[in-house]
Amino acid sequence: MGLPQFRYHPDPVRSGSIVESEKKCKSCGQSRGYIYTGPAYCEEDFDDDICPWCIADGSAHKKFRAEFVDLNGFRDGVPQSAIEEISQRTPG
Ligand SMILES: [Zn+2]
């Protein structure tokens, strides 16, 4: 199974934000071969246990209210829809 596509982060494996791993995802409970190792901003304590599919479909965000990108780096004028996609459904 191929990795999900992230419009704003085209190659997260190369950037090291997603790595091959047999760890189980905390969100869907499955071991799918890849795990996200980048930053997550939320109240739960994550330890590299969210899979990229749960980021891509927004379920990790819904479940844990997690955001994966620090929004302080955004300038005014970025459309809200892009900000939501980047912070909630794109690996950091
Ligand atoms: Zn998952």
mmCIF file with all atom_site columns, C-alpha atoms and ligand atoms in Angstrom:
data_model
loop_
_atom_site.group_PDB
_atom_site.id
_atom_site.type_symbol
_atom_site.label_atom_id
_atom_site.label_alt_id
_atom_site.label_comp_id
_atom_site.label_asym_id
_atom_site.label_entity_id
_atom_site.label_seq_id
_atom_site.pdbx_PDB_ins_code
_atom_site.Cartn_x
_atom_site.Cartn_y
_atom_site.Cartn_z
_atom_site.occupancy
_atom_site.B_iso_or_equiv
_atom_site.pdbx_formal_charge
_atom_site.auth_seq_id
_atom_site.auth_comp_id
_atom_site.auth_asym_id
_atom_site.auth_atom_id
_atom_site.pdbx_PDB_model_num
ATOM   1  C  CA . MET A 1 1  ? 0.000   0.000  0.000  1.00 0.00 ? 1  MET A CA 1
ATOM   2  C  CA . GLY A 1 2  ? 1.396   3.374  -0.984 1.00 0.00 ? 2  GLY A CA 1
ATOM   3  C  CA . LEU A 1 3  ? 1.636   6.233  1.418  1.00 0.00 ? 3  LEU A CA 1
ATOM   4  C  CA . PRO A 1 4  ? -1.034  8.925  1.315  1.00 0.00 ? 4  PRO A CA 1
ATOM   5  C  CA . GLN A 1 5  ? -0.235  12.039 -0.664 1.00 0.00 ? 5  GLN A CA 1
ATOM   6  C  CA . PHE A 1 6  ? 0.332   15.280 1.197  1.00 0.00 ? 6  PHE A CA 1
ATOM   7  C  CA . ARG A 1 7  ? -0.104  18.288 -1.025 1.00 0.00 ? 7  ARG A CA 1
ATOM   8  C  CA . TYR A 1 8  ? 1.973   20.529 1.220  1.00 0.00 ? 8  TYR A CA 1
ATOM   9  C  CA . HIS A 1 9  ? 4.601   17.973 2.153  1.00 0.00 ? 9  HIS A CA 1
ATOM   10 C  CA . PRO A 1 10 ? 5.297   15.913 -0.966 1.00 0.00 ? 10 PRO A CA 1
ATOM   11 C  CA . ASP A 1 11 ? 8.067   13.667 0.348  1.00 0.00 ? 11 ASP A CA 1
ATOM   12 C  CA . PRO A 1 12 ? 7.769   13.207 4.121  1.00 0.00 ? 12 PRO A CA 1
ATOM   13 C  CA . VAL A 1 13 ? 9.797   9.988  4.036  1.00 0.00 ? 13 VAL A CA 1
ATOM   14 C  CA . ARG A 1 14 ? 12.762  11.751 2.552  1.00 0.00 ? 14 ARG A CA 1
ATOM   15 C  CA . SER A 1 15 ? 12.447  14.615 5.011  1.00 0.00 ? 15 SER A CA 1
ATOM   16 C  CA . GLY A 1 16 ? 12.394  12.097 7.856  1.00 0.00 ? 16 GLY A CA 1
ATOM   17 C  CA . SER A 1 17 ? 8.993   13.044 9.172  1.00 0.00 ? 17 SER A CA 1
ATOM   18 C  CA . ILE A 1 18 ? 7.580   9.600  8.304  1.00 0.00 ? 18 ILE A CA 1
ATOM   19 C  CA . VAL A 1 19 ? 9.656   6.453  8.779  1.00 0.00 ? 19 VAL A CA 1
ATOM   20 C  CA . GLU A 1 20 ? 9.165   2.749  8.178  1.00 0.00 ? 20 GLU A CA 1
ATOM   21 C  CA . SER A 1 21 ? 8.038   1.146  11.409 1.00 0.00 ? 21 SER A CA 1
ATOM   22 C  CA . GLU A 1 22 ? 5.969   -1.743 12.650 1.00 0.00 ? 22 GLU A CA 1
ATOM   23 C  CA . LYS A 1 23 ? 4.639   0.334  15.527 1.00 0.00 ? 23 LYS A CA 1
ATOM   24 C  CA . LYS A 1 24 ? 0.904   0.393  16.053 1.00 0.00 ? 24 LYS A CA 1
ATOM   25 C  CA . CYS A 1 25 ? -0.867  3.649  15.400 1.00 0.00 ? 25 CYS A CA 1
ATOM   26 C  CA . LYS A 1 26 ? -2.483  5.160  18.470 1.00 0.00 ? 26 LYS A CA 1
ATOM   27 C  CA . SER A 1 27 ? -5.377  6.450  16.431 1.00 0.00 ? 27 SER A CA 1
ATOM   28 C  CA . CYS A 1 28 ? -6.473  3.496  14.261 1.00 0.00 ? 28 CYS A CA 1
ATOM   29 C  CA . GLY A 1 29 ? -4.741  0.725  16.223 1.00 0.00 ? 29 GLY A CA 1
ATOM   30 C  CA . GLN A 1 30 ? -3.136  -0.777 13.137 1.00 0.00 ? 30 GLN A CA 1
ATOM   31 C  CA . SER A 1 31 ? 0.456   -1.453 12.278 1.00 0.00 ? 31 SER A CA 1
ATOM   32 C  CA . ARG A 1 32 ? 0.649   -0.262 8.701  1.00 0.00 ? 32 ARG A CA 1
ATOM   33 C  CA . GLY A 1 33 ? 4.373   -0.143 8.048  1.00 0.00 ? 33 GLY A CA 1
ATOM   34 C  CA . TYR A 1 34 ? 4.942   3.576  8.524  1.00 0.00 ? 34 TYR A CA 1
ATOM   35 C  CA . ILE A 1 35 ? 4.760   5.915  11.466 1.00 0.00 ? 35 ILE A CA 1
ATOM   36 C  CA . TYR A 1 36 ? 4.934   9.675  11.863 1.00 0.00 ? 36 TYR A CA 1
ATOM   37 C  CA . THR A 1 37 ? 7.878   10.966 13.885 1.00 0.00 ? 37 THR A CA 1
ATOM   38 C  CA . GLY A 1 38 ? 7.504   14.701 13.469 1.00 0.00 ? 38 GLY A CA 1
ATOM   39 C  CA . PRO A 1 39 ? 6.094   17.215 15.936 1.00 0.00 ? 39 PRO A CA 1
ATOM   40 C  CA . ALA A 1 40 ? 2.501   17.146 17.183 1.00 0.00 ? 40 ALA A CA 1
ATOM   41 C  CA . TYR A 1 41 ? 0.890   20.005 19.051 1.00 0.00 ? 41 TYR A CA 1
ATOM   42 C  CA . CYS A 1 42 ? -1.857  18.780 21.340 1.00 0.00 ? 42 CYS A CA 1
ATOM   43 C  CA . GLU A 1 43 ? -2.630  17.863 24.921 1.00 0.00 ? 43 GLU A CA 1
ATOM   44 C  CA . GLU A 1 44 ? -1.859  14.173 24.530 1.00 0.00 ? 44 GLU A CA 1
ATOM   45 C  CA . ASP A 1 45 ? 1.690   13.056 24.719 1.00 0.00 ? 45 ASP A CA 1
ATOM   46 C  CA . PHE A 1 46 ? 2.693   11.467 21.459 1.00 0.00 ? 46 PHE A CA 1
ATOM   47 C  CA . ASP A 1 47 ? 5.667   9.245  21.094 1.00 0.00 ? 47 ASP A CA 1
ATOM   48 C  CA . ASP A 1 48 ? 5.878   8.529  17.395 1.00 0.00 ? 48 ASP A CA 1
ATOM   49 C  CA . ASP A 1 49 ? 2.700   6.530  17.295 1.00 0.00 ? 49 ASP A CA 1
ATOM   50 C  CA . ILE A 1 50 ? 0.429   8.065  14.681 1.00 0.00 ? 50 ILE A CA 1
ATOM   51 C  CA . CYS A 1 51 ? 0.353   6.634  11.175 1.00 0.00 ? 51 CYS A CA 1
ATOM   52 C  CA . PRO A 1 52 ? 0.385   8.882  8.113  1.00 0.00 ? 52 PRO A CA 1
ATOM   53 C  CA . TRP A 1 53 ? -3.058  7.685  7.007  1.00 0.00 ? 53 TRP A CA 1
ATOM   54 C  CA . CYS A 1 54 ? -4.651  9.014  10.169 1.00 0.00 ? 54 CYS A CA 1
ATOM   55 C  CA . ILE A 1 55 ? -2.978  12.344 9.512  1.00 0.00 ? 55 ILE A CA 1
ATOM   56 C  CA . ALA A 1 56 ? -4.076  12.395 5.875  1.00 0.00 ? 56 ALA A CA 1
ATOM   57 C  CA . ASP A 1 57 ? -7.738  11.684 6.560  1.00 0.00 ? 57 ASP A CA 1
ATOM   58 C  CA . GLY A 1 58 ? -7.917  14.041 9.525  1.00 0.00 ? 58 GLY A CA 1
ATOM   59 C  CA . SER A 1 59 ? -8.799  11.351 12.075 1.00 0.00 ? 59 SER A CA 1
ATOM   60 C  CA . ALA A 1 60 ? -5.730  11.946 14.244 1.00 0.00 ? 60 ALA A CA 1
ATOM   61 C  CA . HIS A 1 61 ? -6.671  15.597 14.408 1.00 0.00 ? 61 HIS A CA 1
ATOM   62 C  CA . LYS A 1 62 ? -10.299 14.796 15.283 1.00 0.00 ? 62 LYS A CA 1
ATOM   63 C  CA . LYS A 1 63 ? -9.398  12.224 17.888 1.00 0.00 ? 63 LYS A CA 1
ATOM   64 C  CA . PHE A 1 64 ? -6.637  14.059 19.708 1.00 0.00 ? 64 PHE A CA 1
ATOM   65 C  CA . ARG A 1 65 ? -7.188  17.635 18.537 1.00 0.00 ? 65 ARG A CA 1
ATOM   66 C  CA . ALA A 1 66 ? -3.646  17.379 17.282 1.00 0.00 ? 66 ALA A CA 1
ATOM   67 C  CA . GLU A 1 67 ? -1.983  19.794 14.924 1.00 0.00 ? 67 GLU A CA 1
ATOM   68 C  CA . PHE A 1 68 ? 1.227   18.878 13.200 1.00 0.00 ? 68 PHE A CA 1
ATOM   69 C  CA . VAL A 1 69 ? 2.598   22.204 12.112 1.00 0.00 ? 69 VAL A CA 1
ATOM   70 C  CA . ASP A 1 70 ? 3.294   25.254 14.238 1.00 0.00 ? 70 ASP A CA 1
ATOM   71 C  CA . LEU A 1 71 ? 0.891   27.889 12.953 1.00 0.00 ? 71 LEU A CA 1
ATOM   72 C  CA . ASN A 1 72 ? 2.935   30.772 14.291 1.00 0.00 ? 72 ASN A CA 1
ATOM   73 C  CA . GLY A 1 73 ? 4.981   30.572 11.125 1.00 0.00 ? 73 GLY A CA 1
ATOM   74 C  CA . PHE A 1 74 ? 2.053   31.574 8.909  1.00 0.00 ? 74 PHE A CA 1
ATOM   75 C  CA . ARG A 1 75 ? 1.612   34.989 7.469  1.00 0.00 ? 75 ARG A CA 1
ATOM   76 C  CA . ASP A 1 76 ? -1.644  36.862 7.208  1.00 0.00 ? 76 ASP A CA 1
ATOM   77 C  CA . GLY A 1 77 ? -3.409  36.253 3.950  1.00 0.00 ? 77 GLY A CA 1
ATOM   78 C  CA . VAL A 1 78 ? -3.011  32.488 3.865  1.00 0.00 ? 78 VAL A CA 1
ATOM   79 C  CA . PRO A 1 79 ? -6.488  31.087 3.211  1.00 0.00 ? 79 PRO A CA 1
ATOM   80 C  CA . GLN A 1 80 ? -8.129  29.358 6.181  1.00 0.00 ? 80 GLN A CA 1
ATOM   81 C  CA . SER A 1 81 ? -8.682  26.169 4.188  1.00 0.00 ? 81 SER A CA 1
ATOM   82 C  CA . ALA A 1 82 ? -4.962  25.915 3.431  1.00 0.00 ? 82 ALA A CA 1
ATOM   83 C  CA . ILE A 1 83 ? -4.077  26.561 7.061  1.00 0.00 ? 83 ILE A CA 1
ATOM   84 C  CA . GLU A 1 84 ? -6.419  23.799 8.180  1.00 0.00 ? 84 GLU A CA 1
ATOM   85 C  CA . GLU A 1 85 ? -5.068  21.339 5.671  1.00 0.00 ? 85 GLU A CA 1
ATOM   86 C  CA . ILE A 1 86 ? -1.499  22.144 6.612  1.00 0.00 ? 86 ILE A CA 1
ATOM   87 C  CA . SER A 1 87 ? -1.938  22.099 10.364 1.00 0.00 ? 87 SER A CA 1
ATOM   88 C  CA . GLN A 1 88 ? -4.401  19.232 10.685 1.00 0.00 ? 88 GLN A CA 1
ATOM   89 C  CA . ARG A 1 89 ? -3.729  16.862 7.833  1.00 0.00 ? 89 ARG A CA 1
ATOM   90 C  CA . THR A 1 90 ? -0.099  17.350 6.837  1.00 0.00 ? 90 THR A CA 1
ATOM   91 C  CA . PRO A 1 91 ? 2.958   15.920 8.589  1.00 0.00 ? 91 PRO A CA 1
ATOM   92 C  CA . GLY A 1 92 ? 5.211   18.521 10.131 1.00 0.00 ? 92 GLY A CA 1
HETATM 93 ZN ZN . ZN  B 2 .  ? -3.544  5.297  12.070 1.00 0.00 ? 1  ZN  B ZN 1
#
